[in-house]
mmCIF file of C-alpha atoms and ligand atoms in Angstrom:
data_model
loop_
_atom_site.group_PDB
_atom_site.id
_atom_site.type_symbol
_atom_site.label_atom_id
_atom_site.label_comp_id
_atom_site.label_asym_id
_atom_site.label_seq_id
_atom_site.Cartn_x
_atom_site.Cartn_y
_atom_site.Cartn_z
ATOM 1 C CA UNK U 256 -35.432 43.619 3.879
ATOM 2 C CA UNK U 257 -37.704 41.818 6.370
ATOM 3 C CA UNK U 258 -40.348 39.535 4.381
ATOM 4 C CA UNK U 259 -43.866 41.218 4.618
ATOM 5 C CA UNK U 260 -46.190 38.524 2.643
ATOM 6 C CA UNK U 261 -49.121 39.563 0.524
ATOM 7 C CA UNK U 262 -51.087 35.695 1.776
ATOM 8 C CA UNK U 263 -50.365 33.350 5.276
ATOM 9 C CA UNK U 264 -51.562 29.932 4.966
ATOM 10 C CA UNK U 265 -51.252 28.616 8.460
ATOM 11 C CA UNK U 266 -50.683 24.419 8.559
ATOM 12 C CA UNK U 267 -53.763 23.576 11.198
ATOM 13 C CA UNK U 268 -51.042 21.268 13.235
ATOM 14 C CA UNK U 269 -49.219 24.599 13.319
ATOM 15 C CA UNK U 270 -51.547 26.100 15.942
ATOM 16 C CA UNK U 271 -50.483 22.900 18.226
ATOM 17 C CA UNK U 272 -47.303 25.377 18.876
ATOM 18 C CA UNK U 273 -47.117 28.354 20.627
ATOM 19 C CA UNK U 274 -45.491 29.844 17.878
ATOM 20 C CA UNK U 275 -47.896 28.997 16.043
ATOM 21 C CA UNK U 276 -51.036 30.378 17.232
ATOM 22 C CA UNK U 277 -48.876 33.406 18.336
ATOM 23 C CA UNK U 278 -48.311 34.053 14.693
ATOM 24 C CA UNK U 279 -52.105 33.186 13.420
ATOM 25 C CA UNK U 280 -52.942 36.591 16.167
ATOM 26 C CA UNK U 281 -50.114 38.743 14.912
ATOM 27 C CA UNK U 282 -51.082 38.086 11.256
ATOM 28 C CA UNK U 283 -54.823 38.322 11.664
ATOM 29 C CA UNK U 284 -54.535 41.748 13.840
ATOM 30 C CA UNK U 285 -51.654 43.117 11.653
ATOM 31 C CA UNK U 286 -54.835 42.706 8.723
ATOM 32 C CA UNK U 287 -52.848 40.222 6.736
ATOM 33 C CA UNK U 288 -55.281 37.494 4.765
ATOM 34 C CA UNK U 289 -54.688 34.700 6.584
ATOM 35 C CA UNK U 290 -56.250 30.923 5.734
ATOM 36 C CA UNK U 291 -56.355 27.625 8.173
ATOM 37 C CA UNK U 292 -54.954 24.481 5.656
ATOM 38 C CA UNK U 293 -57.043 21.318 7.656
ATOM 39 C CA UNK U 294 -54.350 18.332 7.226
ATOM 40 C CA UNK U 295 -53.199 17.580 3.666
ATOM 41 C CA UNK U 296 -55.546 20.155 2.108
ATOM 42 C CA UNK U 297 -53.162 21.835 -0.417
ATOM 43 C CA UNK U 298 -52.391 25.649 -1.432
ATOM 44 C CA UNK U 299 -53.783 27.172 -3.850
ATOM 45 C CA UNK U 300 -50.943 26.318 -6.560
ATOM 46 C CA UNK U 301 -52.973 28.678 -8.983
ATOM 47 C CA UNK U 302 -52.419 31.615 -6.330
ATOM 48 C CA UNK U 303 -52.158 33.565 -10.202
ATOM 49 C CA UNK U 304 -52.072 32.524 -13.736
ATOM 50 C CA UNK U 305 -49.113 32.204 -15.644
ATOM 51 C CA UNK U 306 -45.956 30.635 -14.574
ATOM 52 C CA UNK U 307 -44.186 33.547 -13.492
ATOM 53 C CA UNK U 308 -47.028 35.543 -11.930
ATOM 54 C CA UNK U 309 -47.463 32.441 -10.172
ATOM 55 C CA UNK U 310 -43.890 32.232 -8.809
ATOM 56 C CA UNK U 311 -43.814 35.990 -7.584
ATOM 57 C CA UNK U 312 -47.331 34.959 -5.848
ATOM 58 C CA UNK U 313 -45.797 32.169 -4.309
ATOM 59 C CA UNK U 314 -42.617 34.226 -3.206
ATOM 60 C CA UNK U 315 -44.658 36.316 -1.702
ATOM 61 C CA UNK U 316 -46.692 33.322 0.714
ATOM 62 C CA UNK U 317 -46.147 32.774 4.148
ATOM 63 C CA UNK U 318 -46.920 29.129 5.114
ATOM 64 C CA UNK U 319 -46.517 28.593 8.907
ATOM 65 C CA UNK U 320 -46.043 24.813 9.719
ATOM 66 C CA UNK U 321 -43.714 22.493 11.276
ATOM 67 C CA UNK U 322 -40.630 20.881 10.414
ATOM 68 C CA UNK U 323 -40.191 17.370 10.143
ATOM 69 C CA UNK U 324 -37.560 16.016 12.162
ATOM 70 C CA UNK U 325 -37.274 11.592 11.673
ATOM 71 C CA UNK U 326 -33.788 12.250 10.257
ATOM 72 C CA UNK U 327 -32.004 15.435 8.823
ATOM 73 C CA UNK U 328 -30.639 15.247 5.550
ATOM 74 C CA UNK U 329 -26.786 15.603 4.881
ATOM 75 C CA UNK U 330 -25.071 19.233 3.999
ATOM 76 C CA UNK U 331 -21.488 18.847 2.020
ATOM 77 C CA UNK U 332 -18.940 19.913 2.406
ATOM 78 C CA UNK U 333 -19.756 22.808 3.890
ATOM 79 C CA UNK U 334 -21.666 20.624 7.469
ATOM 80 C CA UNK U 335 -22.939 17.370 8.537
ATOM 81 C CA UNK U 336 -26.341 17.774 8.538
ATOM 82 C CA UNK U 337 -28.569 20.310 6.981
ATOM 83 C CA UNK U 338 -30.800 22.316 10.423
ATOM 84 C CA UNK U 339 -34.382 22.825 9.040
ATOM 85 C CA UNK U 340 -34.710 26.239 10.134
ATOM 86 C CA UNK U 341 -37.172 27.727 7.025
ATOM 87 C CA UNK U 342 -37.382 27.031 2.886
ATOM 88 C CA UNK U 343 -38.002 29.282 0.364
ATOM 89 C CA UNK U 344 -36.853 32.799 -0.114
ATOM 90 C CA UNK U 345 -37.922 36.007 -0.704
ATOM 91 C CA UNK U 346 -35.307 36.808 -3.089
ATOM 92 C CA UNK U 347 -35.481 36.545 -7.113
ATOM 93 C CA UNK U 348 -31.948 35.846 -7.670
ATOM 94 C CA UNK U 349 -32.317 33.601 -11.080
ATOM 95 C CA UNK U 350 -29.510 31.463 -10.767
ATOM 96 C CA UNK U 351 -30.734 30.139 -6.788
ATOM 97 C CA UNK U 352 -30.032 26.881 -5.673
ATOM 98 C CA UNK U 353 -34.055 26.622 -4.833
ATOM 99 C CA UNK U 354 -35.121 26.280 -8.361
ATOM 100 C CA UNK U 355 -34.427 22.322 -8.222
ATOM 101 C CA UNK U 356 -35.383 21.753 -4.839
ATOM 102 C CA UNK U 357 -39.016 23.914 -4.779
ATOM 103 C CA UNK U 358 -39.312 23.925 -8.241
ATOM 104 C CA UNK U 359 -42.148 26.608 -9.863
ATOM 105 C CA UNK U 360 -43.791 27.232 -6.186
ATOM 106 C CA UNK U 361 -41.291 28.444 -4.570
ATOM 107 C CA UNK U 362 -43.802 28.980 -1.424
ATOM 108 C CA UNK U 363 -41.421 30.629 2.107
ATOM 109 C CA UNK U 364 -42.239 28.524 4.895
ATOM 110 C CA UNK U 365 -40.695 28.810 7.937
ATOM 111 C CA UNK U 366 -41.692 26.249 11.240
ATOM 112 C CA UNK U 367 -42.769 26.446 14.619
ATOM 113 C CA UNK U 368 -41.412 23.506 16.086
ATOM 114 C CA UNK U 369 -37.503 25.030 16.255
ATOM 115 C CA UNK U 370 -37.474 23.426 19.623
ATOM 116 C CA UNK U 371 -37.532 20.074 18.723
ATOM 117 C CA UNK U 372 -35.392 21.025 15.617
ATOM 118 C CA UNK U 373 -33.120 21.888 18.318
ATOM 119 C CA UNK U 374 -33.475 18.788 20.395
ATOM 120 C CA UNK U 375 -33.206 16.173 17.051
ATOM 121 C CA UNK U 376 -29.304 18.163 16.748
ATOM 122 C CA UNK U 377 -29.060 17.345 20.006
ATOM 123 C CA UNK U 378 -29.301 13.651 19.832
ATOM 124 C CA UNK U 379 -26.992 13.663 16.747
ATOM 125 C CA UNK U 380 -24.341 15.098 18.893
ATOM 126 C CA UNK U 381 -25.078 12.733 21.295
ATOM 127 C CA UNK U 382 -24.292 10.240 19.222
ATOM 128 C CA UNK U 383 -21.316 11.518 18.026
ATOM 129 C CA UNK U 384 -17.735 11.000 18.977
ATOM 130 C CA UNK U 385 -16.809 14.315 17.358
ATOM 131 C CA UNK U 386 -18.072 17.567 16.563
ATOM 132 C CA UNK U 387 -20.966 18.128 14.593
ATOM 133 C CA UNK U 388 -21.327 21.033 12.546
ATOM 134 C CA UNK U 389 -25.098 21.765 11.473
ATOM 135 C CA UNK U 390 -26.103 24.567 8.175
ATOM 136 C CA UNK U 391 -29.115 26.429 8.522
ATOM 137 C CA UNK U 392 -29.483 27.650 5.373
ATOM 138 C CA UNK U 393 -29.679 24.736 3.083
ATOM 139 C CA UNK U 394 -33.309 25.348 2.051
ATOM 140 C CA UNK U 395 -33.536 29.251 2.563
ATOM 141 C CA UNK U 396 -32.003 32.483 3.780
ATOM 142 C CA UNK U 397 -32.861 32.644 6.270
ATOM 143 C CA UNK U 398 -32.401 36.381 8.140
ATOM 144 C CA UNK U 399 -35.833 37.390 6.335
ATOM 145 C CA UNK U 400 -38.294 35.694 8.490
ATOM 146 C CA UNK U 401 -36.205 35.927 11.136
ATOM 147 C CA UNK U 402 -38.514 38.623 13.366
ATOM 148 C CA UNK U 403 -41.485 36.118 13.368
ATOM 149 C CA UNK U 404 -39.565 32.948 13.978
ATOM 150 C CA UNK U 405 -36.890 33.740 15.942
ATOM 151 C CA UNK U 406 -34.796 30.795 14.893
ATOM 152 C CA UNK U 407 -31.586 31.946 14.607
ATOM 153 C CA UNK U 408 -31.558 33.717 17.970
ATOM 154 C CA UNK U 409 -32.950 30.229 19.144
ATOM 155 C CA UNK U 410 -30.393 28.215 17.491
ATOM 156 C CA UNK U 411 -27.635 30.030 18.208
ATOM 157 C CA UNK U 412 -28.168 30.106 22.047
ATOM 158 C CA UNK U 413 -28.480 26.873 21.814
ATOM 159 C CA UNK U 414 -25.038 26.045 20.322
ATOM 160 C CA UNK U 415 -23.656 28.312 21.840
ATOM 161 C CA UNK U 416 -24.204 25.860 25.269
ATOM 162 C CA UNK U 417 -22.876 22.935 22.459
ATOM 163 C CA UNK U 418 -19.825 21.517 23.486
ATOM 164 C CA UNK U 419 -20.115 19.571 20.666
ATOM 165 C CA UNK U 420 -22.052 20.708 18.032
ATOM 166 C CA UNK U 421 -21.489 24.397 15.692
ATOM 167 C CA UNK U 422 -24.097 26.244 13.780
ATOM 168 C CA UNK U 423 -23.587 27.803 10.829
ATOM 169 C CA UNK U 424 -25.742 29.768 8.254
ATOM 170 C CA UNK U 425 -25.020 32.631 5.547
ATOM 171 C CA UNK U 426 -26.828 35.082 3.825
ATOM 172 C CA UNK U 427 -27.163 38.436 1.361
ATOM 173 C CA UNK U 428 -29.715 40.313 3.906
ATOM 174 C CA UNK U 429 -28.369 42.784 6.310
ATOM 175 C CA UNK U 430 -30.727 43.170 9.245
ATOM 176 C CA UNK U 431 -28.706 41.739 11.293
ATOM 177 C CA UNK U 432 -28.117 43.897 14.345
ATOM 178 C CA UNK U 433 -30.730 41.624 16.731
ATOM 179 C CA UNK U 434 -28.343 38.661 16.800
ATOM 180 C CA UNK U 435 -24.729 40.613 17.365
ATOM 181 C CA UNK U 436 -24.715 40.580 21.216
ATOM 182 C CA UNK U 437 -25.754 37.498 21.719
ATOM 183 C CA UNK U 438 -23.938 34.930 23.528
ATOM 184 C CA UNK U 439 -22.496 33.072 20.867
ATOM 185 C CA UNK U 440 -19.079 31.300 22.387
ATOM 186 C CA UNK U 441 -17.656 31.432 18.606
ATOM 187 C CA UNK U 442 -19.964 28.232 17.619
ATOM 188 C CA UNK U 443 -21.969 29.887 14.707
ATOM 189 C CA UNK U 444 -20.331 30.415 11.863
ATOM 190 C CA UNK U 445 -22.061 33.429 10.787
ATOM 191 C CA UNK U 446 -21.495 33.948 7.029
ATOM 192 C CA UNK U 447 -22.088 36.525 4.203
ATOM 193 C CA UNK U 448 -23.174 35.353 0.476
ATOM 194 C CA UNK U 449 -21.341 37.273 -2.014
ATOM 195 C CA UNK U 450 -21.014 37.850 -6.057
ATOM 196 C CA UNK U 451 -19.558 40.243 -8.467
ATOM 197 C CA UNK U 452 -21.190 43.790 -8.916
ATOM 198 C CA UNK U 453 -21.788 42.708 -12.311
ATOM 199 C CA UNK U 454 -23.783 39.105 -11.506
ATOM 200 C CA UNK U 455 -25.437 40.790 -8.224
ATOM 201 C CA UNK U 456 -27.170 43.146 -10.911
ATOM 202 C CA UNK U 457 -27.722 40.991 -13.863
ATOM 203 C CA UNK U 458 -28.653 38.074 -11.660
ATOM 204 C CA UNK U 459 -29.625 38.974 -7.546
ATOM 205 C CA UNK U 460 -33.155 40.574 -7.827
ATOM 206 C CA UNK U 461 -34.245 42.073 -4.597
ATOM 207 C CA UNK U 462 -31.200 41.423 -2.870
ATOM 208 C CA UNK U 463 -28.852 44.068 -0.659
ATOM 209 C CA UNK U 464 -26.296 45.689 -2.836
ATOM 210 C CA UNK U 465 -22.535 44.005 -2.751
ATOM 211 C CA UNK U 466 -21.639 47.524 -0.167
ATOM 212 C CA UNK U 467 -24.732 46.765 2.501
ATOM 213 C CA UNK U 468 -23.873 43.000 2.907
ATOM 214 C CA UNK U 469 -20.091 43.944 3.833
ATOM 215 C CA UNK U 470 -20.956 46.544 5.893
ATOM 216 C CA UNK U 471 -23.174 43.666 7.983
ATOM 217 C CA UNK U 472 -20.413 41.896 7.398
ATOM 218 C CA UNK U 473 -18.271 44.671 9.588
ATOM 219 C CA UNK U 474 -20.604 44.014 11.823
ATOM 220 C CA UNK U 475 -20.997 40.560 12.413
ATOM 221 C CA UNK U 476 -16.690 40.406 12.773
ATOM 222 C CA UNK U 477 -16.719 43.254 15.396
ATOM 223 C CA UNK U 478 -19.675 41.073 17.653
ATOM 224 C CA UNK U 479 -16.566 38.670 17.240
ATOM 225 C CA UNK U 480 -18.415 35.987 15.245
ATOM 226 C CA UNK U 481 -16.518 32.730 13.311
ATOM 227 C CA UNK U 482 -17.683 34.629 9.726
ATOM 228 C CA UNK U 483 -16.509 33.426 6.277
ATOM 229 C CA UNK U 484 -17.992 34.571 2.205
ATOM 230 C CA UNK U 485 -19.305 32.274 0.074
ATOM 231 C CA UNK U 486 -19.121 33.076 -3.133
ATOM 232 C CA UNK U 487 -21.631 31.853 -5.313
ATOM 233 C CA UNK U 488 -22.110 31.109 -8.055
ATOM 234 C CA UNK U 489 -19.175 32.330 -9.311
ATOM 235 C CA UNK U 490 -19.481 32.837 -13.319
ATOM 236 C CA UNK U 491 -16.741 32.287 -15.679
ATOM 237 C CA UNK U 492 -18.315 35.502 -18.315
ATOM 238 C CA UNK U 493 -17.279 38.279 -19.698
ATOM 239 C CA UNK U 494 -13.625 39.488 -18.057
ATOM 240 C CA UNK U 495 -14.417 37.086 -14.722
ATOM 241 C CA UNK U 496 -11.290 36.771 -13.709
ATOM 242 C CA UNK U 497 -11.200 41.476 -13.142
ATOM 243 C CA UNK U 498 -14.516 41.303 -12.188
ATOM 244 C CA UNK U 499 -13.524 39.064 -9.242
ATOM 245 C CA UNK U 500 -10.748 40.642 -8.139
ATOM 246 C CA UNK U 501 -12.526 44.416 -8.136
ATOM 247 C CA UNK U 502 -15.065 41.782 -5.889
ATOM 248 C CA UNK U 503 -11.923 41.213 -3.038
ATOM 249 C CA UNK U 504 -10.748 45.091 -3.180
ATOM 250 C CA UNK U 505 -13.876 45.404 -2.269
ATOM 251 C CA UNK U 506 -14.105 43.074 0.709
ATOM 252 C CA UNK U 507 -10.633 44.898 1.657
ATOM 253 C CA UNK U 508 -11.895 48.024 1.327
ATOM 254 C CA UNK U 509 -14.597 47.563 4.235
ATOM 255 C CA UNK U 510 -13.801 44.919 6.163
ATOM 256 C CA UNK U 511 -9.632 44.936 6.182
ATOM 257 C CA UNK U 512 -7.101 42.318 5.625
ATOM 258 C CA UNK U 513 -9.195 40.354 7.673
ATOM 259 C CA UNK U 514 -5.807 39.530 9.836
ATOM 260 C CA UNK U 515 -6.113 37.482 13.026
ATOM 261 C CA UNK U 516 -9.904 37.193 12.260
ATOM 262 C CA UNK U 517 -12.205 33.336 12.073
ATOM 263 C CA UNK U 518 -13.409 34.051 7.838
ATOM 264 C CA UNK U 519 -12.890 31.338 6.117
ATOM 265 C CA UNK U 520 -14.691 31.283 2.161
ATOM 266 C CA UNK U 521 -16.055 29.268 0.285
ATOM 267 C CA UNK U 522 -15.967 28.600 -3.260
ATOM 268 C CA UNK U 523 -18.671 27.275 -5.798
ATOM 269 C CA UNK U 524 -19.108 27.869 -9.321
ATOM 270 C CA UNK U 525 -22.235 28.206 -11.172
ATOM 271 C CA UNK U 526 -24.149 24.815 -12.078
ATOM 272 C CA UNK U 527 -27.303 23.918 -13.097
ATOM 273 C CA UNK U 528 -29.888 20.951 -13.162
ATOM 274 C CA UNK U 529 -32.193 20.394 -15.973
ATOM 275 C CA UNK U 530 -35.005 21.363 -13.764
ATOM 276 C CA UNK U 531 -33.598 24.419 -13.262
ATOM 277 C CA UNK U 532 -33.312 25.707 -16.526
ATOM 278 C CA UNK U 533 -36.831 24.468 -17.255
ATOM 279 C CA UNK U 534 -38.195 26.819 -14.272
ATOM 280 C CA UNK U 535 -35.426 29.732 -14.526
ATOM 281 C CA UNK U 536 -36.832 30.330 -18.159
ATOM 282 C CA UNK U 537 -40.321 30.098 -17.982
ATOM 283 C CA UNK U 538 -39.925 32.552 -15.079
ATOM 284 C CA UNK U 539 -36.609 34.554 -16.423
ATOM 285 C CA UNK U 540 -38.136 34.184 -20.090
ATOM 286 C CA UNK U 541 -34.798 37.042 -21.036
ATOM 287 C CA UNK U 542 -32.125 36.061 -18.434
ATOM 288 C CA UNK U 543 -28.857 35.716 -20.270
ATOM 289 C CA UNK U 544 -27.492 33.015 -17.330
ATOM 290 C CA UNK U 545 -24.824 30.919 -19.316
ATOM 291 C CA UNK U 546 -26.705 27.788 -19.665
ATOM 292 C CA UNK U 547 -25.382 25.848 -22.630
ATOM 293 C CA UNK U 548 -24.527 22.341 -22.458
ATOM 294 C CA UNK U 549 -22.320 22.579 -24.967
ATOM 295 C CA UNK U 550 -20.430 24.868 -22.509
ATOM 296 C CA UNK U 551 -20.458 22.117 -19.375
ATOM 297 C CA UNK U 552 -19.552 18.961 -18.204
ATOM 298 C CA UNK U 553 -22.329 16.380 -16.588
ATOM 299 C CA UNK U 554 -22.088 15.315 -13.818
ATOM 300 C CA UNK U 555 -24.292 13.200 -11.243
ATOM 301 C CA UNK U 556 -25.215 15.315 -8.128
ATOM 302 C CA UNK U 557 -25.508 13.385 -4.447
ATOM 303 C CA UNK U 558 -29.011 13.640 -4.153
ATOM 304 C CA UNK U 559 -29.911 12.075 -7.582
ATOM 305 C CA UNK U 560 -30.397 14.512 -10.303
ATOM 306 C CA UNK U 561 -27.172 15.249 -12.635
ATOM 307 C CA UNK U 562 -26.378 18.800 -13.184
ATOM 308 C CA UNK U 563 -23.893 20.653 -15.403
ATOM 309 C CA UNK U 564 -20.880 21.726 -14.519
ATOM 310 C CA UNK U 565 -17.969 23.350 -15.874
ATOM 311 C CA UNK U 566 -15.291 21.609 -18.230
ATOM 312 C CA UNK U 567 -12.340 19.736 -15.897
ATOM 313 C CA UNK U 568 -9.709 21.899 -17.033
ATOM 314 C CA UNK U 569 -11.500 25.429 -16.705
ATOM 315 C CA UNK U 570 -12.308 24.163 -13.359
ATOM 316 C CA UNK U 571 -8.697 23.581 -12.104
ATOM 317 C CA UNK U 572 -8.138 27.037 -14.002
ATOM 318 C CA UNK U 573 -10.492 28.624 -11.869
ATOM 319 C CA UNK U 574 -9.097 27.204 -8.478
ATOM 320 C CA UNK U 575 -5.809 28.568 -9.020
ATOM 321 C CA UNK U 576 -7.364 32.289 -9.818
ATOM 322 C CA UNK U 577 -8.698 32.245 -6.805
ATOM 323 C CA UNK U 578 -6.517 30.771 -4.455
ATOM 324 C CA UNK U 579 -3.526 32.667 -5.794
ATOM 325 C CA UNK U 580 -6.187 36.011 -6.058
ATOM 326 C CA UNK U 581 -7.270 35.233 -1.742
ATOM 327 C CA UNK U 582 -3.637 34.115 -0.759
ATOM 328 C CA UNK U 583 -2.079 37.498 -1.691
ATOM 329 C CA UNK U 584 -5.279 40.095 -0.514
ATOM 330 C CA UNK U 585 -6.076 37.825 2.838
ATOM 331 C CA UNK U 586 -2.741 36.155 3.654
ATOM 332 C CA UNK U 587 -3.615 33.049 6.233
ATOM 333 C CA UNK U 588 -7.538 33.121 5.776
ATOM 334 C CA UNK U 589 -8.592 29.863 4.694
ATOM 335 C CA UNK U 590 -10.369 28.034 1.380
ATOM 336 C CA UNK U 591 -12.894 25.629 2.599
ATOM 337 C CA UNK U 592 -13.871 24.213 -0.699
ATOM 338 C CA UNK U 593 -13.619 25.036 -4.201
ATOM 339 C CA UNK U 594 -16.427 23.316 -6.163
HETATM 340 S S1 LIG R 217 -30.670 34.581 -1.848
HETATM 341 FE FE1 LIG R 217 -29.954 32.884 -1.516
HETATM 342 S S2 LIG R 217 -32.225 31.374 -1.358
HETATM 343 FE FE2 LIG R 217 -32.714 33.452 -1.614
HETATM 344 S S3 LIG R 217 -33.606 33.456 -4.286
HETATM 345 FE FE3 LIG R 217 -31.411 35.012 -3.947
HETATM 346 S S4 LIG R 217 -29.846 32.467 -3.974
HETATM 347 FE FE4 LIG R 217 -32.059 31.326 -3.528
#
């Protein structure tokens, strides 16, 4: 699923970079409506009337711009820093973590100054005595826009040459072929986001099915990349134990027992903020996503906004279930974190 935008906005200063100019030429040649934005000119916020239509229109809008590189935000618990390669995503997952950060107009943005972003990462590494890790998927799923920017390709090759830098990113998408033959030197962890069939069917619209994601994982493992699975969000609804046991059985059927492979599991339970809930209810008015505060515990988050998480006892029970199930089905694999 390569992202095919319906309209393209290009920030004028993006044209100072070769990639910005190439993208402008390419989109015009391919017949896309292209608008160059003057400094401080806002993207038309009302591309379509109504919250849902405006949200859908934003997701089909590509913005070509320049990433800020003064400092990178933290990316705990996954990595030390966020690596800004893109923001927004073409998928329509109801629970998406970007509902909080991008709100009701989640444009898909790509950055043309990948070289500057990587140079800034290089300075963080130079200032540190130990290995520094960078996460490339904090604000987007970066794979659908890769054919336009080559940002993942450049990052993988850059980090391959860094003794003290590691790169990681996660995707639900499956167009992995162009990245398979790159020299990565084991410095990039190429992970996949997976979930139970029920969660995918109910909440992860416009994303590839589980079977396709697992086939892509197998290709990435065969290419020798360190890999992993993010199971997120873990939704504790219905017979969730059976659903997640089925999920791991499917992983084992396609990818084997992962013995001798460098594969990690990251486990993230469902949580939501008030802001995300309000966007979700407007954009997906028929959502069945469980968001009743009576079933949750309120927790203050690292970026200043509070979130509703599952209660402590249920979290403990869930952690035990996942650790035991994974230890049994994939002996020796590592659970990197559970939150
Ligand atoms: S694929 Fe990931 S980033 Fe994209 S909408 Fe779904 S959860 Fe959000």
